[in-house]
Amino acid sequence: MSRTKVLFLWHMHQPLYRIPELRKDGLKKLYRLPWVFLHGIREYYDMLRIVDEVPGVKVCFNIVPVLLEQIEDYSVGEAVRDVFVEMIEKDPDSLTERDRAFILRNFFALNYETQIKPYPRFRELYDRRGKPFDLESKVKRFSTKDFLDLQVLFLLANFSEVEKERDEFVSGLAQKGRDFSVEEKEELMARARSLISSVVPLLKKLQDEGKLEISTTPYYHPILPLLMDTDVARFSNPYRPLPAEKFSFPQDAYEQVKRALEFIESRFGRKPSGMWPAEGAVSEEAIKIMGEAGVKWIAADEGILERSLELGLRSEGFPAKELLRPYEFSGVRIFFRDRVLSDRIGFVYNRMSPEDAVRDFLEYLRSLSEAYVGEELYVPVVLDGENPWPYYPRGGLDFLRRLYSRLAESSFVDFSFFEEVEVEGESLSRVFPGSWIKQDFSTWIGSEEKNRAWGYLVKVRRELEGR
């Protein structure tokens, strides 16, 4: 039986939610959506803690610079306004009718099964609100005490599952479940702020201890091949109309890559060797740009390899050995994600018990080792790092702990960083341009509205350049 190397890449990303706001007390950074903060106090923090606590783990966190910027904003705190955080912190006695309607509209926008149903009081308030319509009249159904409980329960539902286990105050609030005090809410919020402030130091600690590889994405998460030349979309989908005037600013694409590498190096003391292009979007010219900026390896979707080789690479879901090795193009090593395993974590295992899910994962890897005896196998598991866990009981804590532990104990699987793979990659003569969504770019270009937006972007970009 061969030993199989499994390479995890968790893609940590959020768009820019921040806008400048001029106030009497100075210029603030206004956050209109709370996802950086909420993921920061749960998924980002918990995933690092799990890596820290399980011996033998090696994983890659792919950090988008614009996400890290926003985490740092919240860590500093005083320059940030977040409408959602303000609604949590506000004294329930001073909530206006508009504030109360906002809370009823937004504080139930969670996964019902895993984040609302486990809290009887939260479920009671959810049922009382009903459908999110005519909220201004429904406000009258809720007392000030109800809103205080809602503020705390919304924060608890988004709070670190690790801390709910180990912090007596947090676990005590979860067990209490209702009739919270303002002082308890304030203390919980103080602990939440402490959690998000610890994310960057934890990343650095785990990197320096050899448990974490940090890779990155072009700075603002752009679709790099389209920055290079929007006409590239014609190769992957020739039937969709493209903008009348193409957008082509390869210098901008290079700058996005260069700034990302510099930013991550400035925070963690090491220049990343690898990159997950936004949405797994690649083209030959984009890969060359990344290589010129110093990127040593990238990851892309297995569908890109299929189109590049013009081969079917799965039979009844089982991967051909061509999928289980790295490749090389223009001096850059390319790993192609195992779509089956990655998507099972993203969309399937949340409906299974942790034991059954981990058994399925290991059986898949065992079958590879038995099928390709004597081969050196590399299985990249690449997916969004924050999005799956709201659909798992306890935020995926039980699944991830069991998965990492069983892999670390396995006799036929090794963890590996992407940067430490030394096997020579097979050269690709061509790389099919596309993303991990349908192996094309139709999510971002090709409809009337999107093409019009590209036209506006060309105009603005040329005005900035002075021509």
Short mmCIF file of C-alpha atoms in Angstrom, two decimals, residues 51-384:
data_model
loop_
_atom_site.label_atom_id
_atom_site.label_comp_id
_atom_site.label_asym_id
_atom_site.label_seq_id
_atom_site.Cartn_x
_atom_site.Cartn_y
_atom_site.Cartn_z
CA VAL A 51 -4.71 22.85 14.46
CA ASP A 52 -2.94 23.92 17.63
CA GLU A 53 -4.39 21.18 19.82
CA VAL A 54 -4.03 18.12 17.53
CA PRO A 55 -0.46 16.75 17.32
CA GLY A 56 1.05 16.13 13.91
CA VAL A 57 -1.24 18.38 11.88
CA LYS A 58 -0.01 20.36 8.87
CA VAL A 59 -2.42 22.52 6.90
CA CYS A 60 -2.31 25.59 4.69
CA PHE A 61 -4.37 28.68 5.44
CA ASN A 62 -4.78 30.85 2.36
CA ILE A 63 -5.23 34.40 3.67
CA VAL A 64 -6.63 37.10 1.40
CA PRO A 65 -4.91 40.40 2.29
CA VAL A 66 -8.11 42.45 2.26
CA LEU A 67 -9.58 40.04 4.83
CA LEU A 68 -6.53 40.37 7.06
CA GLU A 69 -6.74 44.17 6.79
CA GLN A 70 -10.28 44.04 8.16
CA ILE A 71 -9.39 41.62 10.96
CA GLU A 72 -6.71 44.09 11.98
CA ASP A 73 -9.30 46.90 11.96
CA TYR A 74 -11.43 45.03 14.46
CA SER A 75 -8.37 44.15 16.53
CA VAL A 76 -7.56 47.85 16.92
CA GLY A 77 -11.22 48.63 17.45
CA GLU A 78 -11.48 52.31 18.16
CA ALA A 79 -11.54 53.39 14.51
CA VAL A 80 -14.27 50.94 13.52
CA ARG A 81 -18.06 51.21 13.42
CA ASP A 82 -19.96 48.03 12.69
CA VAL A 83 -23.73 48.45 12.49
CA PHE A 84 -24.34 44.87 13.69
CA VAL A 85 -21.90 45.12 16.58
CA GLU A 86 -23.51 48.41 17.60
CA MET A 87 -26.91 46.69 17.67
CA ILE A 88 -25.47 44.01 19.98
CA GLU A 89 -23.82 46.54 22.28
CA LYS A 90 -26.62 49.07 22.46
CA ASP A 91 -28.50 49.28 25.77
CA PRO A 92 -31.83 47.50 25.10
CA ASP A 93 -33.68 50.35 26.88
CA SER A 94 -32.40 52.82 24.29
CA LEU A 95 -33.23 50.78 21.17
CA THR A 96 -35.40 52.75 18.76
CA GLU A 97 -38.25 51.19 16.79
CA ARG A 98 -35.95 51.15 13.78
CA ASP A 99 -33.21 49.42 15.80
CA ARG A 100 -35.65 46.78 16.98
CA ALA A 101 -36.86 46.11 13.44
CA PHE A 102 -33.21 45.80 12.35
CA ILE A 103 -32.56 43.20 15.05
CA LEU A 104 -35.67 41.20 14.14
CA ARG A 105 -34.66 41.25 10.47
CA ASN A 106 -30.99 40.35 10.87
CA PHE A 107 -30.34 38.48 14.11
CA PHE A 108 -32.21 35.39 12.93
CA ALA A 109 -30.31 35.26 9.61
CA LEU A 110 -28.40 32.17 10.73
CA ASN A 111 -28.54 28.46 10.05
CA TYR A 112 -31.66 27.39 11.90
CA GLU A 113 -30.68 23.78 12.64
CA THR A 114 -27.20 24.45 13.99
CA GLN A 115 -27.31 28.00 15.37
CA ILE A 116 -30.88 28.73 16.46
CA LYS A 117 -32.51 25.39 17.29
CA PRO A 118 -29.87 24.38 19.92
CA TYR A 119 -30.97 27.36 22.07
CA PRO A 120 -34.61 26.93 23.23
CA ARG A 121 -35.02 30.63 24.01
CA PHE A 122 -33.62 31.61 20.58
CA ARG A 123 -36.03 29.17 18.94
CA GLU A 124 -38.94 30.61 20.95
CA LEU A 125 -38.12 34.16 19.80
CA TYR A 126 -37.62 32.98 16.21
CA ASP A 127 -41.06 31.35 16.20
CA ARG A 128 -42.64 34.47 17.68
CA ARG A 129 -41.19 36.65 14.95
CA GLY A 130 -42.28 34.33 12.13
CA LYS A 131 -41.51 35.34 8.56
CA PRO A 132 -39.35 38.48 8.18
CA PHE A 133 -42.19 40.67 6.89
CA ASP A 134 -44.01 43.64 8.41
CA LEU A 135 -41.39 43.81 11.16
CA GLU A 136 -42.37 47.31 12.27
CA SER A 137 -45.67 45.96 13.59
CA LYS A 138 -44.10 42.78 15.01
CA VAL A 139 -41.75 44.85 17.17
CA LYS A 140 -44.62 45.24 19.63
CA ARG A 141 -44.58 41.49 20.33
CA PHE A 142 -41.16 41.77 21.99
CA SER A 143 -40.23 43.29 25.35
CA THR A 144 -36.97 45.01 26.24
CA LYS A 145 -35.95 41.79 28.01
CA ASP A 146 -36.61 39.83 24.81
CA PHE A 147 -34.28 42.13 22.88
CA LEU A 148 -31.54 41.78 25.49
CA ASP A 149 -31.77 38.00 25.20
CA LEU A 150 -31.71 38.32 21.42
CA GLN A 151 -28.53 40.40 21.55
CA VAL A 152 -26.76 37.80 23.68
CA LEU A 153 -28.09 34.77 21.82
CA PHE A 154 -27.05 36.17 18.44
CA LEU A 155 -23.53 36.67 19.77
CA LEU A 156 -23.47 33.24 21.43
CA ALA A 157 -24.65 31.50 18.26
CA ASN A 158 -21.70 33.05 16.42
CA PHE A 159 -19.20 32.50 19.23
CA SER A 160 -16.21 30.16 19.30
CA GLU A 161 -17.22 26.56 19.94
CA VAL A 162 -13.80 25.93 21.49
CA GLU A 163 -14.40 28.71 24.03
CA LYS A 164 -17.88 27.37 24.80
CA GLU A 165 -16.07 24.23 25.96
CA ARG A 166 -13.20 25.69 27.90
CA ASP A 167 -14.35 29.10 29.16
CA GLU A 168 -16.63 28.71 32.19
CA PHE A 169 -18.23 32.11 31.72
CA VAL A 170 -19.12 31.46 28.07
CA SER A 171 -20.31 27.90 28.69
CA GLY A 172 -22.30 29.16 31.67
CA LEU A 173 -24.12 31.69 29.49
CA ALA A 174 -24.89 29.01 26.90
CA GLN A 175 -26.31 26.76 29.63
CA LYS A 176 -28.26 29.60 31.21
CA GLY A 177 -29.86 30.26 27.85
CA ARG A 178 -32.09 33.22 28.82
CA ASP A 179 -32.71 36.16 31.16
CA PHE A 180 -29.27 37.63 30.56
CA SER A 181 -28.05 40.83 32.19
CA VAL A 182 -26.49 43.82 30.47
CA GLU A 183 -23.27 43.10 32.39
CA GLU A 184 -23.16 39.54 31.00
CA LYS A 185 -23.63 40.86 27.49
CA GLU A 186 -20.82 43.39 27.95
CA GLU A 187 -18.46 40.71 29.25
CA LEU A 188 -19.29 38.38 26.36
CA MET A 189 -18.59 41.16 23.87
CA ALA A 190 -15.26 41.91 25.58
CA ARG A 191 -14.30 38.26 25.15
CA ALA A 192 -15.40 38.34 21.52
CA ARG A 193 -13.12 41.29 20.85
CA SER A 194 -10.28 39.43 22.54
CA LEU A 195 -10.85 36.44 20.25
CA ILE A 196 -10.65 38.40 17.00
CA SER A 197 -7.56 40.20 18.28
CA SER A 198 -5.87 36.84 18.80
CA VAL A 199 -6.36 35.55 15.23
CA VAL A 200 -3.27 37.13 13.65
CA PRO A 201 -0.94 36.22 16.56
CA LEU A 202 -2.25 32.64 16.38
CA LEU A 203 -1.55 32.48 12.65
CA LYS A 204 2.02 33.65 13.26
CA LYS A 205 2.53 31.23 16.16
CA LEU A 206 1.36 28.18 14.22
CA GLN A 207 3.41 29.17 11.18
CA ASP A 208 6.55 29.55 13.29
CA GLU A 209 5.89 26.19 14.99
CA GLY A 210 5.72 24.41 11.63
CA LYS A 211 2.03 23.48 11.84
CA LEU A 212 0.76 26.03 9.34
CA GLU A 213 1.72 27.11 5.86
CA ILE A 214 0.38 30.52 4.86
CA SER A 215 -0.40 31.21 1.22
CA THR A 216 -2.33 34.11 -0.26
CA THR A 217 -4.54 35.45 -3.05
CA PRO A 218 -4.14 38.58 -5.18
CA TYR A 219 -4.76 41.51 -2.84
CA TYR A 220 -8.43 42.39 -3.37
CA HIS A 221 -9.51 38.92 -4.56
CA PRO A 222 -9.79 39.89 -8.27
CA ILE A 223 -10.41 37.42 -11.08
CA LEU A 224 -6.84 37.68 -12.31
CA PRO A 225 -7.23 36.39 -15.90
CA LEU A 226 -9.96 38.96 -16.56
CA LEU A 227 -7.73 41.78 -15.32
CA MET A 228 -5.13 40.55 -17.78
CA ASP A 229 -7.55 40.47 -20.71
CA THR A 230 -11.33 40.02 -20.64
CA ASP A 231 -11.17 38.40 -24.08
CA VAL A 232 -9.76 35.30 -22.38
CA ALA A 233 -13.35 34.43 -21.43
CA ARG A 234 -14.04 33.63 -25.08
CA PHE A 235 -11.78 30.55 -24.97
CA SER A 236 -13.67 28.84 -22.17
CA ASN A 237 -17.17 29.88 -23.27
CA PRO A 238 -17.29 31.07 -26.91
CA TYR A 239 -21.08 31.39 -26.95
CA ARG A 240 -21.49 34.25 -24.49
CA PRO A 241 -21.16 37.86 -25.66
CA LEU A 242 -18.28 39.86 -24.26
CA PRO A 243 -17.93 43.62 -23.65
CA ALA A 244 -17.53 45.71 -26.81
CA GLU A 245 -14.29 47.10 -25.42
CA LYS A 246 -11.99 44.73 -23.59
CA PHE A 247 -10.42 45.43 -20.22
CA SER A 248 -6.71 44.62 -20.38
CA PHE A 249 -4.39 45.93 -17.67
CA PRO A 250 -1.81 43.24 -16.93
CA GLN A 251 0.16 45.75 -14.86
CA ASP A 252 -2.78 45.87 -12.43
CA ALA A 253 -2.83 42.08 -12.20
CA TYR A 254 0.88 42.04 -11.42
CA GLU A 255 0.42 44.72 -8.77
CA GLN A 256 -2.36 42.75 -7.08
CA VAL A 257 -0.07 39.71 -6.82
CA LYS A 258 2.99 41.68 -5.75
CA ARG A 259 1.17 43.67 -3.06
CA ALA A 260 -0.41 40.50 -1.67
CA LEU A 261 2.95 38.79 -1.26
CA GLU A 262 4.47 41.89 0.35
CA PHE A 263 1.54 42.40 2.72
CA ILE A 264 1.56 38.82 4.02
CA GLU A 265 5.35 38.91 4.41
CA SER A 266 5.08 42.14 6.43
CA ARG A 267 2.68 40.45 8.87
CA PHE A 268 4.23 37.01 9.21
CA GLY A 269 7.91 37.52 8.45
CA ARG A 270 7.93 35.15 5.49
CA LYS A 271 7.07 35.69 1.85
CA PRO A 272 4.39 33.17 0.83
CA SER A 273 5.56 30.66 -1.73
CA GLY A 274 2.05 29.78 -2.83
CA MET A 275 -1.18 31.29 -4.02
CA TRP A 276 -4.79 30.24 -4.50
CA PRO A 277 -5.98 32.55 -7.31
CA ALA A 278 -9.38 34.04 -6.50
CA GLU A 279 -12.11 31.51 -7.41
CA GLY A 280 -9.35 29.21 -8.68
CA ALA A 281 -9.29 31.34 -11.83
CA VAL A 282 -6.26 30.75 -14.04
CA SER A 283 -4.95 31.40 -17.52
CA GLU A 284 -1.52 30.94 -19.01
CA GLU A 285 -0.79 34.66 -18.83
CA ALA A 286 -2.02 34.92 -15.24
CA ILE A 287 0.25 32.04 -14.19
CA LYS A 288 3.22 33.75 -15.84
CA ILE A 289 2.43 36.97 -13.95
CA MET A 290 2.31 35.08 -10.64
CA GLY A 291 5.62 33.39 -11.42
CA GLU A 292 7.26 36.71 -12.28
CA ALA A 293 6.15 38.08 -8.90
CA GLY A 294 7.82 35.17 -7.09
CA VAL A 295 4.99 32.66 -6.64
CA LYS A 296 6.35 29.10 -6.59
CA TRP A 297 3.10 27.13 -6.52
CA ILE A 298 -0.59 27.65 -7.12
CA ALA A 299 -3.73 25.53 -6.77
CA ALA A 300 -6.57 25.18 -9.26
CA ASP A 301 -9.59 22.97 -9.82
CA GLU A 302 -9.33 19.46 -11.24
CA GLY A 303 -11.69 20.52 -14.05
CA ILE A 304 -8.97 22.84 -15.35
CA LEU A 305 -6.59 19.88 -15.61
CA GLU A 306 -9.22 17.83 -17.45
CA ARG A 307 -9.68 20.61 -20.00
CA SER A 308 -5.95 21.21 -20.27
CA LEU A 309 -5.13 17.54 -20.93
CA GLU A 310 -8.40 16.93 -22.82
CA LEU A 311 -8.88 13.77 -20.79
CA GLY A 312 -11.61 12.42 -18.56
CA LEU A 313 -9.88 11.98 -15.21
CA ARG A 314 -12.54 10.13 -13.22
CA SER A 315 -14.30 6.83 -13.69
CA GLU A 316 -17.39 6.40 -11.49
CA GLY A 317 -15.98 9.09 -9.22
CA PHE A 318 -12.58 7.41 -8.84
CA PRO A 319 -9.64 9.66 -9.77
CA ALA A 320 -7.08 8.72 -12.40
CA LYS A 321 -3.50 8.92 -11.22
CA GLU A 322 -3.01 11.99 -13.43
CA LEU A 323 -5.01 13.91 -10.82
CA LEU A 324 -2.76 12.77 -7.99
CA ARG A 325 0.44 14.60 -8.86
CA PRO A 326 1.61 18.19 -9.22
CA TYR A 327 2.25 19.78 -12.61
CA GLU A 328 4.35 22.67 -13.82
CA PHE A 329 3.75 25.52 -16.21
CA SER A 330 6.10 28.43 -16.89
CA GLY A 331 8.15 27.62 -13.79
CA VAL A 332 5.13 27.54 -11.45
CA ARG A 333 4.03 24.30 -9.80
CA ILE A 334 0.30 23.63 -10.02
CA PHE A 335 -1.74 21.41 -7.69
CA PHE A 336 -5.22 20.43 -8.81
CA ARG A 337 -7.79 20.08 -6.06
CA ASP A 338 -9.55 16.79 -5.51
CA ARG A 339 -13.08 18.00 -6.16
CA VAL A 340 -14.80 14.97 -4.63
CA LEU A 341 -13.12 15.17 -1.21
CA SER A 342 -13.22 18.96 -1.13
CA ASP A 343 -16.92 19.09 -1.98
CA ARG A 344 -17.77 16.34 0.50
CA ILE A 345 -16.41 18.53 3.28
CA GLY A 346 -18.18 21.56 1.85
CA PHE A 347 -21.59 20.06 1.16
CA VAL A 348 -22.01 16.43 2.31
CA TYR A 349 -20.34 15.64 5.62
CA ASN A 350 -22.43 18.15 7.57
CA ARG A 351 -25.35 15.73 7.17
CA MET A 352 -23.37 12.76 8.53
CA SER A 353 -22.10 11.90 11.99
CA PRO A 354 -18.46 12.94 12.50
CA GLU A 355 -17.44 9.28 12.75
CA ASP A 356 -19.15 8.29 9.50
CA ALA A 357 -17.83 11.35 7.67
CA VAL A 358 -14.24 10.75 8.74
CA ARG A 359 -14.53 7.05 7.90
CA ASP A 360 -15.72 7.98 4.40
CA PHE A 361 -12.81 10.40 3.97
CA LEU A 362 -10.25 7.81 5.06
CA GLU A 363 -11.76 5.05 2.95
CA TYR A 364 -11.44 7.26 -0.12
CA LEU A 365 -7.74 7.80 0.63
CA ARG A 366 -7.21 4.12 1.44
CA SER A 367 -8.71 3.12 -1.90
CA LEU A 368 -6.19 5.36 -3.68
CA SER A 369 -3.27 3.82 -1.79
CA GLU A 370 -4.47 0.33 -2.65
CA ALA A 371 -5.17 1.14 -6.31
CA TYR A 372 -1.84 2.83 -7.02
CA VAL A 373 0.64 0.69 -5.11
CA GLY A 374 4.16 2.06 -5.29
CA GLU A 375 3.02 5.45 -6.61
CA GLU A 376 3.67 8.71 -4.76
CA LEU A 377 0.22 10.25 -4.43
CA TYR A 378 -0.70 13.85 -3.63
CA VAL A 379 -4.30 14.72 -2.80
CA PRO A 380 -5.02 18.47 -2.52
CA VAL A 381 -8.17 19.24 -0.52
CA VAL A 382 -9.00 22.87 -1.27
CA LEU A 383 -12.13 24.72 -0.23
CA ASP A 384 -13.49 27.80 1.51
#
